[in-house]
Each structure stands twice: as C-alpha cells, then as structure tokens.
Coordinates of C-alpha atoms in Angstrom, one line a residue:
Chain A
X1 CA 1.8 28.3 11.1
X2 CA 5.3 25.8 10.5
X3 CA 6.1 24.8 7.1
X4 CA 7.9 21.5 7.1
X5 CA 10.0 19.8 4.0
X6 CA 11.2 16.8 5.4
X7 CA 9.0 13.8 5.3
X8 CA 10.6 12.5 8.3
X9 CA 10.2 15.6 10.4
X10 CA 6.8 15.9 9.7
X11 CA 6.2 12.3 10.6
X12 CA 8.0 12.9 14.1
X13 CA 5.7 15.8 14.8
X14 CA 2.6 13.9 13.8
X15 CA 3.5 10.9 16.1
X16 CA 4.2 13.4 18.8
X17 CA 0.7 15.4 18.1
X18 CA -1.1 11.8 18.4
X19 CA 0.7 10.7 21.7
X20 CA -0.5 14.1 23.1
X21 CA -3.9 13.1 22.1
X22 CA -4.4 15.7 19.2
X23 CA -6.7 14.9 16.7
X24 CA -4.9 15.7 13.2
X25 CA -6.8 17.1 10.4
X26 CA -5.5 16.8 7.0
X27 CA -6.2 18.2 3.4
X28 CA -3.6 17.1 0.7
X29 CA -3.3 19.2 -2.2
X30 CA -1.0 20.0 -5.4
X31 CA -0.7 23.8 -4.3
X32 CA -2.2 26.7 -6.0
X33 CA -5.2 26.7 -3.8
X34 CA -8.7 28.3 -4.6
X35 CA -11.9 28.3 -2.6
X36 CA -12.4 24.5 -2.9
X37 CA -9.4 23.4 -0.9
X38 CA -10.0 26.4 1.4
X39 CA -13.3 24.9 2.1
X40 CA -11.7 21.6 3.1
X41 CA -9.5 23.3 5.2
X42 CA -12.3 25.3 7.1
X43 CA -13.7 22.0 8.0
X44 CA -10.7 20.6 8.8
X45 CA -10.3 23.4 11.3
X46 CA -13.6 22.6 13.0
X47 CA -13.4 18.9 13.5
X48 CA -9.7 18.5 14.3
X49 CA -7.0 19.9 17.0
X50 CA -4.2 20.2 14.3
X51 CA -4.7 21.0 10.8
X52 CA -1.7 20.1 8.1
X53 CA -2.0 21.1 4.4
X54 CA 0.2 19.1 2.2
X55 CA 1.3 20.9 -1.1
X56 CA 3.0 18.5 -3.5
X57 CA 2.6 18.1 -7.1
X58 CA 2.8 14.4 -7.4
X59 CA 5.2 13.4 -10.4
X60 CA 3.6 10.0 -10.0
X61 CA 0.1 10.8 -11.0
X62 CA 0.8 12.8 -14.4
X63 CA 1.3 10.8 -17.4
X64 CA 4.0 11.6 -20.0
X65 CA 2.1 13.8 -22.1
X66 CA 0.6 15.6 -19.1
X67 CA 0.5 19.0 -17.6
X68 CA 3.5 18.2 -15.0
X69 CA 5.7 20.7 -15.9
X70 CA 3.2 23.6 -16.2
X71 CA 1.0 22.6 -13.4
X72 CA 0.6 26.1 -11.6
X73 CA 2.6 26.7 -8.4
X74 CA 2.4 29.6 -6.2
X75 CA 3.9 28.8 -2.8
X76 CA 4.0 32.1 -1.2
X77 CA 0.3 33.0 -2.2
X78 CA -0.7 29.4 -0.6
X79 CA 1.2 30.0 2.5
X80 CA -0.6 33.0 3.0
X81 CA -3.9 31.7 2.1
X82 CA -3.1 28.7 4.6
X83 CA -1.6 31.2 7.4
X84 CA -5.4 33.3 7.2
X85 CA -6.9 30.2 7.8
X86 CA -4.7 29.4 10.8
X87 CA -3.5 26.0 9.3
X88 CA -0.8 24.4 11.9
X89 CA 1.8 22.9 9.4
X90 CA 2.3 23.0 6.0
X91 CA 3.8 19.8 4.6
X92 CA 5.9 20.7 1.4
X93 CA 8.2 17.9 0.5
X94 CA 10.3 17.7 -2.6
X95 CA 9.8 15.2 -5.3
X96 CA 13.3 13.7 -4.5
X97 CA 12.6 13.0 -0.8
X98 CA 9.1 11.3 -1.3
X99 CA 10.5 9.2 -4.3
X100 CA 14.1 8.6 -3.5
X101 CA 15.9 7.2 -6.6
X102 CA 15.2 3.4 -5.2
X103 CA 11.9 4.2 -4.5
X104 CA 10.1 0.6 -5.7
X105 CA 6.5 0.3 -3.9
X106 CA 3.1 1.0 -5.4
X107 CA -0.3 0.6 -4.0
X108 CA -3.0 -0.1 -6.7
X109 CA -6.7 -0.3 -6.4
X110 CA -8.4 -2.6 -8.7
X111 CA -11.4 -2.0 -11.2
X112 CA -12.6 1.1 -9.9
X113 CA -9.7 3.1 -12.0
X114 CA -11.0 1.2 -15.3
X115 CA -13.5 3.8 -16.0
X116 CA -14.1 7.3 -16.4
X117 CA -10.5 9.5 -15.9
X118 CA -8.5 6.2 -15.0
X119 CA -9.7 5.0 -18.6
X120 CA -7.8 8.1 -20.1
X121 CA -5.0 8.4 -17.5
X122 CA -3.4 5.1 -17.4
X123 CA -1.4 5.0 -14.1
X124 CA -2.9 8.1 -12.9
X125 CA -4.6 6.4 -9.8
X126 CA -2.0 4.1 -9.0
X127 CA 0.3 7.5 -8.5
X128 CA -2.8 9.0 -6.5
X129 CA -3.4 6.1 -4.2
X130 CA 0.5 5.6 -3.6
X131 CA 1.0 9.0 -2.5
X132 CA -2.0 9.5 -0.5
X133 CA -0.8 6.5 1.7
X134 CA 2.5 7.6 2.0
X135 CA 1.2 11.0 3.1
X136 CA -1.2 9.2 5.5
X137 CA 1.5 7.6 7.2
X138 CA 3.8 10.6 7.4
X139 CA 1.0 13.2 8.6
X140 CA -0.9 10.3 10.7
X141 CA -4.3 12.1 10.4
X142 CA -7.4 11.2 12.0
X143 CA -9.5 12.8 9.3
X144 CA -8.7 13.6 5.6
X145 CA -10.6 15.8 3.5
X146 CA -11.2 15.6 -0.3
X147 CA -13.2 17.6 -2.9
X148 CA -15.9 15.6 -4.5
X149 CA -14.7 17.2 -7.9
X150 CA -12.5 14.5 -8.2
X151 CA -15.2 11.6 -7.6
X152 CA -13.4 8.8 -8.6
X153 CA -10.2 9.7 -6.8
X154 CA -12.4 9.8 -3.6
X155 CA -14.0 6.6 -4.0
X156 CA -10.6 4.8 -4.9
X157 CA -8.8 6.5 -1.6
X158 CA -12.0 5.3 0.4
X159 CA -11.7 1.9 -1.1
X160 CA -7.8 1.7 -0.6
X161 CA -8.2 2.9 3.0
X162 CA -11.1 0.3 3.8
X163 CA -9.1 -2.5 2.1
X164 CA -5.4 -1.8 4.0
X165 CA -7.0 -1.2 7.3
X166 CA -5.6 2.3 7.2
X167 CA -7.2 4.3 10.6
X168 CA -7.9 7.2 8.5
X169 CA -11.3 8.9 8.1
X170 CA -11.7 9.9 4.4
X171 CA -14.3 12.7 4.2
X172 CA -15.7 14.1 0.7
X173 CA -16.7 17.7 0.9
X174 CA -19.0 19.1 -1.6
X175 CA -17.5 20.9 -5.0
X176 CA -17.4 24.9 -4.6
X177 CA -18.0 26.4 -7.8
X178 CA -17.6 30.0 -9.4
X179 CA -20.7 32.4 -9.3
X180 CA -21.7 31.2 -13.0
X181 CA -21.0 27.5 -12.2
X182 CA -17.8 26.2 -12.9
X183 CA -15.9 24.0 -10.7
X184 CA -13.3 25.4 -9.0
X185 CA -10.1 23.9 -10.4
X186 CA -6.1 25.0 -10.1
X187 CA -6.1 24.1 -14.1
X188 CA -9.0 26.8 -14.5
X189 CA -6.1 29.5 -14.4
X190 CA -5.1 27.6 -18.1
X191 CA -8.1 28.9 -19.8
X192 CA -8.0 32.0 -21.9
X193 CA -10.7 34.5 -21.8
X194 CA -12.5 32.8 -24.3
X195 CA -12.2 29.4 -23.2
X196 CA -13.5 30.1 -19.9
X197 CA -16.6 31.1 -21.5
X198 CA -16.9 27.6 -23.1
X199 CA -16.1 25.9 -19.6
X200 CA -19.3 27.1 -17.9
X201 CA -20.8 24.8 -20.4
X202 CA -19.6 21.8 -18.4
X203 CA -21.6 22.5 -14.9
X204 CA -24.7 23.9 -17.5
X205 CA -24.6 20.4 -18.9
X206 CA -24.9 18.7 -15.4
X207 CA -27.1 21.0 -14.3
X208 CA -29.7 20.4 -16.7
X209 CA -29.2 16.7 -16.9
X210 CA -29.9 16.7 -12.8
X211 CA -33.0 18.8 -13.6
X212 CA -34.5 16.7 -16.1
X213 CA -34.0 13.5 -14.0
X214 CA -36.0 15.4 -11.5
X215 CA -38.5 16.1 -13.9
X216 CA -38.7 12.1 -14.0
X217 CA -36.3 11.3 -17.0
X218 CA -34.8 8.0 -15.8
X219 CA -33.5 7.0 -19.3
X220 CA -29.6 7.5 -19.3
X221 CA -29.0 7.3 -23.3
X222 CA -31.3 10.3 -23.4
X223 CA -29.8 11.9 -20.2
X224 CA -26.3 11.9 -21.7
X225 CA -27.5 12.8 -25.3
X226 CA -28.9 16.1 -23.4
X227 CA -26.0 16.5 -21.5
X228 CA -23.5 16.2 -24.7
X229 CA -25.7 18.4 -27.0
X230 CA -25.2 21.3 -24.2
X231 CA -21.3 20.5 -24.1
X232 CA -21.5 20.8 -28.2
X233 CA -22.9 24.3 -28.0
X234 CA -19.5 25.3 -26.4
X235 CA -17.4 26.6 -29.1
X236 CA -14.0 25.9 -27.9
X237 CA -15.0 22.1 -26.3
X238 CA -12.8 20.2 -28.6
X239 CA -13.0 16.8 -27.1
X240 CA -15.8 15.1 -25.0
X241 CA -13.6 12.4 -23.0
X242 CA -16.7 10.8 -21.2
X243 CA -20.1 11.8 -20.1
X244 CA -21.4 9.0 -18.0
X245 CA -23.9 8.1 -15.2
X246 CA -22.3 5.8 -12.8
X247 CA -23.2 4.1 -9.7
X248 CA -22.0 6.2 -6.7
X249 CA -19.9 3.4 -5.4
X250 CA -18.9 0.5 -8.1
X251 CA -18.7 3.7 -10.8
X252 CA -20.2 1.1 -13.2
X253 CA -22.7 2.9 -15.9
X254 CA -25.9 2.9 -15.1
X255 CA -28.6 2.4 -18.0
X256 CA -31.8 3.4 -15.7
X257 CA -30.5 6.5 -13.9
X258 CA -31.4 6.3 -10.1
X259 CA -31.4 8.9 -7.4
X260 CA -27.6 9.4 -5.8
X261 CA -26.2 8.5 -9.3
X262 CA -23.4 10.3 -10.3
X263 CA -22.8 12.2 -13.4
X264 CA -19.4 12.7 -14.6
X265 CA -17.7 14.3 -17.4
X266 CA -14.2 15.2 -18.7
X267 CA -13.7 17.6 -21.5
X268 CA -10.8 19.0 -23.2
X269 CA -10.7 22.9 -23.6
X270 CA -7.4 23.4 -25.8
X271 CA -5.0 21.9 -24.0
X272 CA -6.5 21.9 -20.9
X273 CA -8.5 19.1 -19.3
X274 CA -11.6 19.8 -16.8
X275 CA -13.9 17.4 -15.0
X276 CA -17.2 18.0 -13.0
X277 CA -19.4 15.6 -11.8
X278 CA -22.9 16.0 -9.9
X279 CA -25.1 13.7 -7.8
X280 CA -28.4 13.3 -8.8
Chain B
X1 CA -3.4 -13.6 27.0
X2 CA -6.6 -12.1 25.0
X3 CA -7.4 -13.6 21.4
X4 CA -8.8 -10.8 18.9
X5 CA -10.6 -12.2 16.0
X6 CA -11.9 -8.7 14.6
X7 CA -9.7 -6.5 12.5
X8 CA -11.6 -3.4 14.0
X9 CA -11.3 -4.6 17.5
X10 CA -7.8 -5.0 17.4
X11 CA -7.0 -1.8 15.7
X12 CA -9.0 -0.2 18.7
X13 CA -6.9 -1.9 21.3
X14 CA -3.8 -0.8 19.3
X15 CA -4.8 2.6 18.8
X16 CA -5.6 2.8 22.6
X17 CA -2.6 1.4 23.7
X18 CA -0.7 3.7 21.6
X19 CA -2.3 6.7 23.1
X20 CA -1.4 5.4 26.2
X21 CA 2.1 5.7 25.3
X22 CA 2.8 2.0 24.8
X23 CA 5.4 0.2 22.6
X24 CA 3.7 -2.4 20.7
X25 CA 6.0 -5.5 19.4
X26 CA 4.7 -7.6 16.6
X27 CA 5.2 -10.8 15.3
X28 CA 3.1 -11.5 12.2
X29 CA 3.1 -15.5 11.8
X30 CA 0.9 -18.1 9.9
X31 CA 0.8 -20.2 12.9
X32 CA 2.0 -23.8 13.7
X33 CA 4.5 -22.4 15.8
X34 CA 7.9 -23.5 16.5
X35 CA 11.6 -22.4 17.9
X36 CA 12.4 -19.8 15.1
X37 CA 8.9 -17.8 15.8
X38 CA 9.3 -18.3 19.5
X39 CA 12.9 -16.7 19.2
X40 CA 11.1 -13.4 17.6
X41 CA 8.5 -13.6 20.4
X42 CA 11.2 -13.5 23.0
X43 CA 13.0 -10.7 21.2
X44 CA 9.6 -8.9 20.9
X45 CA 8.9 -9.5 24.8
X46 CA 12.7 -7.8 25.7
X47 CA 12.1 -4.5 23.5
X48 CA 8.2 -3.5 23.7
X49 CA 5.7 -3.0 26.3
X50 CA 3.1 -5.0 24.8
X51 CA 3.4 -8.2 22.3
X52 CA 0.9 -8.9 19.4
X53 CA 1.2 -12.1 17.7
X54 CA -0.9 -12.7 14.7
X55 CA -1.9 -16.1 13.5
X56 CA -3.2 -16.1 9.9
X57 CA -2.7 -18.4 6.9
X58 CA -2.8 -15.7 4.2
X59 CA -4.7 -17.0 1.2
X60 CA -3.4 -14.1 -1.1
X61 CA 0.2 -15.4 -1.0
X62 CA -0.6 -18.9 -2.2
X63 CA -0.2 -19.8 -5.5
X64 CA -3.1 -21.8 -7.3
X65 CA -1.2 -24.9 -6.8
X66 CA 0.6 -24.7 -3.6
X67 CA -0.3 -25.7 0.0
X68 CA -3.0 -23.3 1.1
X69 CA -5.4 -26.1 2.0
X70 CA -3.0 -28.5 3.7
X71 CA -0.8 -25.6 5.5
X72 CA -0.3 -27.4 9.0
X73 CA -2.5 -25.8 11.6
X74 CA -3.1 -26.0 15.3
X75 CA -4.5 -22.9 16.8
X76 CA -4.7 -24.9 20.6
X77 CA -1.0 -25.7 20.6
X78 CA -0.2 -21.8 19.4
X79 CA -2.1 -20.5 22.0
X80 CA -0.6 -22.3 24.7
X81 CA 3.0 -21.6 23.3
X82 CA 2.0 -17.8 23.0
X83 CA 0.9 -18.0 26.7
X84 CA 4.0 -19.6 28.0
X85 CA 5.7 -16.5 26.1
X86 CA 3.5 -13.9 27.9
X87 CA 2.4 -12.9 24.6
X88 CA -0.3 -10.0 25.3
X89 CA -2.6 -10.7 22.4
X90 CA -3.1 -13.2 19.6
X91 CA -4.8 -11.6 16.4
X92 CA -6.6 -14.3 14.8
X93 CA -8.7 -13.0 11.9
X94 CA -10.7 -14.7 9.3
X95 CA -9.7 -14.7 5.6
X96 CA -13.4 -13.2 4.9
X97 CA -12.6 -10.4 7.6
X98 CA -9.1 -9.9 6.2
X99 CA -10.2 -9.7 2.4
X100 CA -14.0 -9.0 2.3
X101 CA -15.9 -9.7 -1.1
X102 CA -15.2 -6.4 -2.6
X103 CA -11.4 -6.2 -1.7
X104 CA -9.3 -4.5 -4.5
X105 CA -6.2 -3.1 -2.9
X106 CA -3.0 -4.2 -3.6
X107 CA 1.0 -3.3 -2.3
X108 CA 3.6 -4.4 -4.9
X109 CA 7.2 -4.0 -4.6
X110 CA 8.8 -4.3 -7.9
X111 CA 12.1 -5.4 -9.1
X112 CA 12.8 -7.5 -5.5
X113 CA 10.4 -10.3 -6.4
X114 CA 11.8 -10.8 -9.5
X115 CA 14.2 -13.0 -8.4
X116 CA 14.7 -16.2 -5.9
X117 CA 11.6 -17.6 -4.3
X118 CA 9.6 -14.7 -6.5
X119 CA 10.6 -15.9 -9.9
X120 CA 8.9 -19.2 -9.1
X121 CA 5.9 -18.1 -7.0
X122 CA 4.2 -15.4 -9.3
X123 CA 2.2 -13.2 -7.2
X124 CA 3.2 -14.3 -3.7
X125 CA 5.3 -11.3 -2.8
X126 CA 2.3 -9.1 -4.0
X127 CA 0.0 -11.1 -1.4
X128 CA 2.8 -10.8 1.5
X129 CA 3.4 -7.1 1.3
X130 CA -0.3 -6.5 1.1
X131 CA -1.0 -8.3 4.3
X132 CA 1.6 -7.0 6.1
X133 CA 0.7 -3.7 5.4
X134 CA -2.9 -4.5 6.7
X135 CA -1.6 -6.2 9.7
X136 CA 0.8 -3.1 10.6
X137 CA -2.3 -0.9 9.9
X138 CA -4.3 -2.9 12.3
X139 CA -2.1 -3.6 15.0
X140 CA -0.1 -0.3 15.0
X141 CA 3.3 -1.9 16.0
X142 CA 6.5 0.2 16.8
X143 CA 8.8 -2.6 16.0
X144 CA 7.8 -6.1 13.9
X145 CA 10.0 -9.2 13.9
X146 CA 10.5 -11.2 11.0
X147 CA 12.9 -14.5 10.7
X148 CA 15.8 -14.2 8.2
X149 CA 15.0 -17.4 6.9
X150 CA 12.6 -15.8 4.5
X151 CA 15.5 -13.3 3.5
X152 CA 13.9 -12.1 0.3
X153 CA 10.5 -11.5 2.2
X154 CA 12.4 -9.5 4.8
X155 CA 14.1 -7.1 2.3
X156 CA 10.8 -6.6 0.7
X157 CA 9.2 -5.8 3.4
X158 CA 11.6 -3.2 4.5
X159 CA 11.7 -1.7 1.0
X160 CA 7.8 -1.5 1.3
X161 CA 7.9 0.2 4.7
X162 CA 10.9 2.7 3.8
X163 CA 9.1 3.3 0.7
X164 CA 5.6 4.0 1.9
X165 CA 6.8 5.9 5.2
X166 CA 5.3 3.1 7.3
X167 CA 6.4 4.4 10.7
X168 CA 7.3 0.7 11.9
X169 CA 10.9 -0.6 12.5
X170 CA 11.3 -3.9 10.7
X171 CA 13.7 -6.4 12.3
X172 CA 15.3 -9.3 11.1
X173 CA 16.0 -12.3 13.3
X174 CA 18.3 -15.1 13.0
X175 CA 17.4 -18.2 11.7
X176 CA 16.9 -21.0 14.1
X177 CA 18.1 -24.6 13.2
X178 CA 17.5 -27.9 14.3
X179 CA 20.4 -29.7 16.0
X180 CA 21.3 -31.3 12.7
X181 CA 21.3 -27.8 11.1
X182 CA 17.7 -28.0 9.1
X183 CA 16.2 -24.6 9.2
X184 CA 13.2 -24.5 11.6
X185 CA 9.9 -24.2 9.4
X186 CA 6.6 -25.1 9.9
X187 CA 6.6 -26.9 6.5
X188 CA 9.0 -29.2 7.9
X189 CA 6.0 -31.2 9.2
X190 CA 5.0 -32.2 5.8
X191 CA 8.3 -34.5 5.7
X192 CA 8.6 -38.2 5.9
X193 CA 11.2 -39.9 8.0
X194 CA 13.3 -40.2 5.0
X195 CA 12.7 -37.1 3.6
X196 CA 13.7 -35.6 6.7
X197 CA 17.1 -37.1 6.4
X198 CA 17.5 -35.4 3.1
X199 CA 16.7 -31.9 4.2
X200 CA 19.6 -31.8 6.2
X201 CA 21.6 -31.5 3.0
X202 CA 20.1 -28.0 2.4
X203 CA 22.0 -26.4 5.4
X204 CA 25.0 -28.7 4.8
X205 CA 25.4 -27.4 1.4
X206 CA 25.1 -23.6 2.8
X207 CA 27.6 -24.4 5.4
X208 CA 29.9 -25.9 3.1
X209 CA 29.7 -22.9 0.7
X210 CA 30.4 -20.4 3.4
X211 CA 33.6 -22.2 4.9
X212 CA 34.7 -22.6 1.2
X213 CA 34.3 -18.7 1.1
X214 CA 35.9 -18.1 4.4
X215 CA 39.0 -20.0 2.8
X216 CA 39.2 -17.6 0.1
X217 CA 37.0 -19.2 -2.6
X218 CA 35.0 -15.7 -4.3
X219 CA 34.5 -17.2 -7.7
X220 CA 30.4 -17.9 -7.5
X221 CA 30.2 -20.4 -10.2
X222 CA 32.8 -22.5 -8.0
X223 CA 30.7 -21.8 -4.6
X224 CA 27.3 -22.5 -6.5
X225 CA 28.6 -26.2 -8.1
X226 CA 29.8 -27.0 -4.7
X227 CA 26.7 -26.5 -3.3
X228 CA 24.6 -27.7 -6.1
X229 CA 26.9 -31.0 -5.9
X230 CA 26.1 -31.4 -2.2
X231 CA 22.4 -31.3 -2.9
X232 CA 22.7 -33.9 -5.3
X233 CA 23.8 -36.4 -2.9
X234 CA 20.6 -36.1 -1.0
X235 CA 18.5 -39.0 -2.8
X236 CA 14.9 -37.1 -1.9
X237 CA 15.7 -33.7 -3.2
X238 CA 13.9 -34.2 -6.5
X239 CA 14.5 -30.3 -7.7
X240 CA 16.9 -27.7 -6.9
X241 CA 14.9 -24.6 -7.9
X242 CA 17.5 -21.9 -7.3
X243 CA 21.1 -21.9 -5.7
X244 CA 22.5 -18.2 -5.6
X245 CA 24.6 -16.2 -4.4
X246 CA 22.9 -12.4 -4.2
X247 CA 23.7 -8.9 -2.8
X248 CA 21.7 -8.8 0.5
X249 CA 19.7 -5.5 -0.6
X250 CA 19.4 -5.6 -4.2
X251 CA 19.1 -9.5 -4.2
X252 CA 20.7 -9.4 -7.6
X253 CA 22.8 -12.3 -8.3
X254 CA 26.8 -12.1 -7.8
X255 CA 29.9 -13.1 -10.1
X256 CA 32.5 -12.4 -7.5
X257 CA 31.2 -13.2 -3.9
X258 CA 31.7 -10.5 -0.9
X259 CA 31.6 -11.0 2.7
X260 CA 27.7 -10.3 3.7
X261 CA 26.3 -11.6 0.7
X262 CA 23.5 -14.1 0.8
X263 CA 23.4 -17.7 -0.4
X264 CA 20.1 -18.7 -1.0
X265 CA 18.7 -22.1 -1.8
X266 CA 15.1 -23.4 -2.3
X267 CA 14.5 -27.3 -2.9
X268 CA 11.5 -29.7 -3.5
X269 CA 11.6 -32.6 -1.2
X270 CA 8.5 -34.8 -2.5
X271 CA 5.8 -32.1 -2.4
X272 CA 7.5 -29.9 0.2
X273 CA 9.3 -26.8 -0.9
X274 CA 12.0 -25.9 1.3
X275 CA 14.0 -22.5 1.5
X276 CA 17.0 -21.5 3.5
X277 CA 19.8 -19.3 3.1
X278 CA 23.3 -18.1 5.2
X279 CA 25.2 -14.8 5.2
X280 CA 28.9 -14.9 4.1

C-alpha cells in the first residue's frame, strides 16, 4: 500500500494505471474509518483492479460553526485498516494542496441542496461537489463508492456526474449499522455513554415508520408524527432538524408515501449532529 | 472525418482512443469557422494524434438580450473546412443532449468574471466554464486550444482547470487578424459595409496604445485616453463598453502599465458587440 500526498503525483499514478488498462475503484472518505467505509472498500476491491481510498477532511464542506476543528482523526489507524483490506493507494492531501490561496472555482448543483441537510448547512453541498469533482479528476476512478447514509450527498453527486458528463460510475452502498441499529458514523465518537443511548432512537424511529408503511399506512403526516414521537422519547435528543419522507430522486417532500421513497432524519444530541435514513 | 452527435458516443470514442494511447487535441468552437479557428486546428494537428473539433452554440453563455438566435451557423461549410484540415472528429451535439430538462449543475470561477466582458454579460462565464468542463469530460483531450481573442475566457478556463485538477493542457493561441487588423470573429459577419469600416478602429486603437507604451508611456490613464480617442473617430462605434489595461493573470486594472499587461476593449457597432485585445 502506498500513501500519496501530492495531488499531481496521485493523478500521474492514476493516469498511468488507466493507460495500462486498469479499472480504478475509489472510496473518498474524511478518515476515521469504520465498518461503513470498509464495506465500501470491500466492494471496490471486488469490482476493480486497483483501489484508492482518499482521506481528506474537506474544509470547504464545513460551516463556520461546525465541527471542522474537532472532527475525529486517526491516520495511523486508518492506514492499518486500509492495509488489512489490501487497499492499493491512500490519497492523503493537505488542505493547502487541495485549495491553494488563489483557488476560485466551485461546482454547484441547484435545487437538490435546498432541502434536508442542505437547508441547515448552507454551502455544505457546494463544498462536497467541488471536492468530489477534484478528487475524481485526480484519482480518475471508473467506479466510486459512497454510503447511502449520506443519501442527499449521493443524489447530488450522481446529479453532478450526469450533468457534467463525468465518466465515473457512482455507486451507493447500503448503510452499515451497529448491532442496536445506530448507523455507523465517524461522528458517533463524539457521543457520551448517555448520548449513545439516546442515539438508538434515530434508527428505531425509522424502522417503526417503515414497518407502519409496510402495514399499509401511506399518510406522510401520520408517518412523520409517529417517527417524531419516537425521537421525542430519547431524553438527549435536543433538536430534530428534520424528519421527512421524500422522493428518492427529486428529494421533494411527499404527502402520500410510496414504495422506494426515502425517510430521512437529522437530529442534534448535545453538540453532535447525526443523520440517518431508510428506504420505504 | 466522422461527425458525432451523441455525447455518450463521443465519450466512448475518446475513452477508447485514450486507452489506445492516443493524444487527443481539442478545439471547442461555436462553429461558423474562420481562419482564427483553423489556426487552432492546425496547431492541434501538429501536437496530437487525433483532433476533435466541437461545434456547439452554447445557449448557457448567452444572455437574454444577446444574439443566441441569430448567431451565424453554417454546418456544411464548417464540415468541409474541417475535412480540409484533416480533423478526425466533429462533435456536434444538440442543446437538449447537452442540457437535458433536469440539468442542474454549474461550474463557476469567482472574481475573474467580475471585470471586462463578465461585468457586461452576467452569467456568461458561468455558461462558458460549465460547457467547457462538460466538453472536456466528453472529449477527454490532452490538449485544448483557445484563441487569445477571448482573453478573459482563456484565463478563466485555465483557472478552472487548475482549481479542479482537470488533466487538460489549456493552450492559448495568438489572435488571427484580417489584413487591415480587425480580429477574426464569427460575429464580423453581422457587420454592414459601413460598420466594417468603423470596426478597423478597434485594432487601430490597440496598436497605437502598444506603440505609445513601447515609446515609454506607462501612465494607464494617458494610454486609455489615447485609445478611446481613436475609437471615437469611428463613426459607427456607438458604445465603448470598456477599454482597460489589466494584469495578464488577475485581470485587475492597472494604473502603471507594465510589459505583458493586456489592453482589452469591447465596443458596440450597431447591434454587434466586438472585442479585441493586445499584449503590451
């Protein structure tokens, strides 16, 4: 396994691999890897000749009062996890190499970021699409793997790739959960023992809503009320940013739920913002 | 020579050429080709294995009251000119294939479009950067050739390519002029015989300013006054949008002119907007 820090060097490696006819699988991450990330890496290993994992906490996608400075980092541990999965390259650039002082270019998808997380994190998805396009240009993947936990992110990246004719296959992979249902996230590390207990209500609410849908309930207001009531049982959930049933592609809120709609939720537990979703 | 209309088909051709180790040279145009375009094609032929010319009048870079509808088109003539230059592929997409109804993604360079043409054509350069990135992703060029007549466009595209790590070498090529000095442009076709006579004052002003600079004048106000006075001698120049001396990279207006600064001008003759520039 090779750790590459320079964007130019990584791009040269990638372009040479492509010339040699290798299929490149790419897993972009912000590090502090968990089983969710590793499930992406394993799928990438299966479907490609070479696997690149990027580890980059992208300042452009954090708001002013968000957790950029305290975002968990453990590069040594990430390396040994990647090594174990037989990752070929870790791309580990510096912020100043990714965004030199005279950096001025942004990639923006319209409309899709106006709902769900985008509504509460202005500029976040512009930061995501900009860095992902940069990473795609550097790593030159045939296939790129993203977790469905960040469902809106996945849809926005797929939209960008289609609109800009980027020759990358963007693959969404299922959410990986802890045994009690909590969706894996690097941010779970922020949670105290008591907060961790409240966090389980997030997936509990989603599972209950899905079950109720499967028993025949289609009224989104009723489904939402039910989910929100479950969240309210968690003593340390201090804010429910949204609990929505949305169309899986347009992300527009639904009134009548249909199969394959997405139930998406964001809550604050203490200072930790957690998101999750489930497909109906 | 092959004419390809489908973006996906063009991309597949390009990706296969890349796999076969071919260097692709690309000349993006809006058609109605003139000697300026052909100079780009000839340079592309010299420096690459395969040359692709795109012909696409990009609606995204035209303002509401601009000349999208009357922009000159002659695809047959363009084809025979390209054939004569031994172009390998003409990429000739439709607007609906480039911008399907659900298109939502834009690429934007900040600051650089706030001056010169960008000031008078809001949204123009966003349209340019968006389409050029799309075309780069479709055509997969190693080298792309742009005329220096659209100097601000060239600088914005170079900035975008650097910021987004696009692996394309963007090459600016010298302005090609008519025998009397008028810079070649598809829009020259709009000019009546009388207007054409006024148009020659544009390059005349630039040449005079450069000559005066070379004789030692460094005061930008004096250089500008001189240029503007020459333009005012042209009976049919009805508006001087700008006449500026700017830094060649930042495009910021100068007070003291230096060698390699750019003198840039935009005027209206009747309903025809013409631009030109010269390097000091």
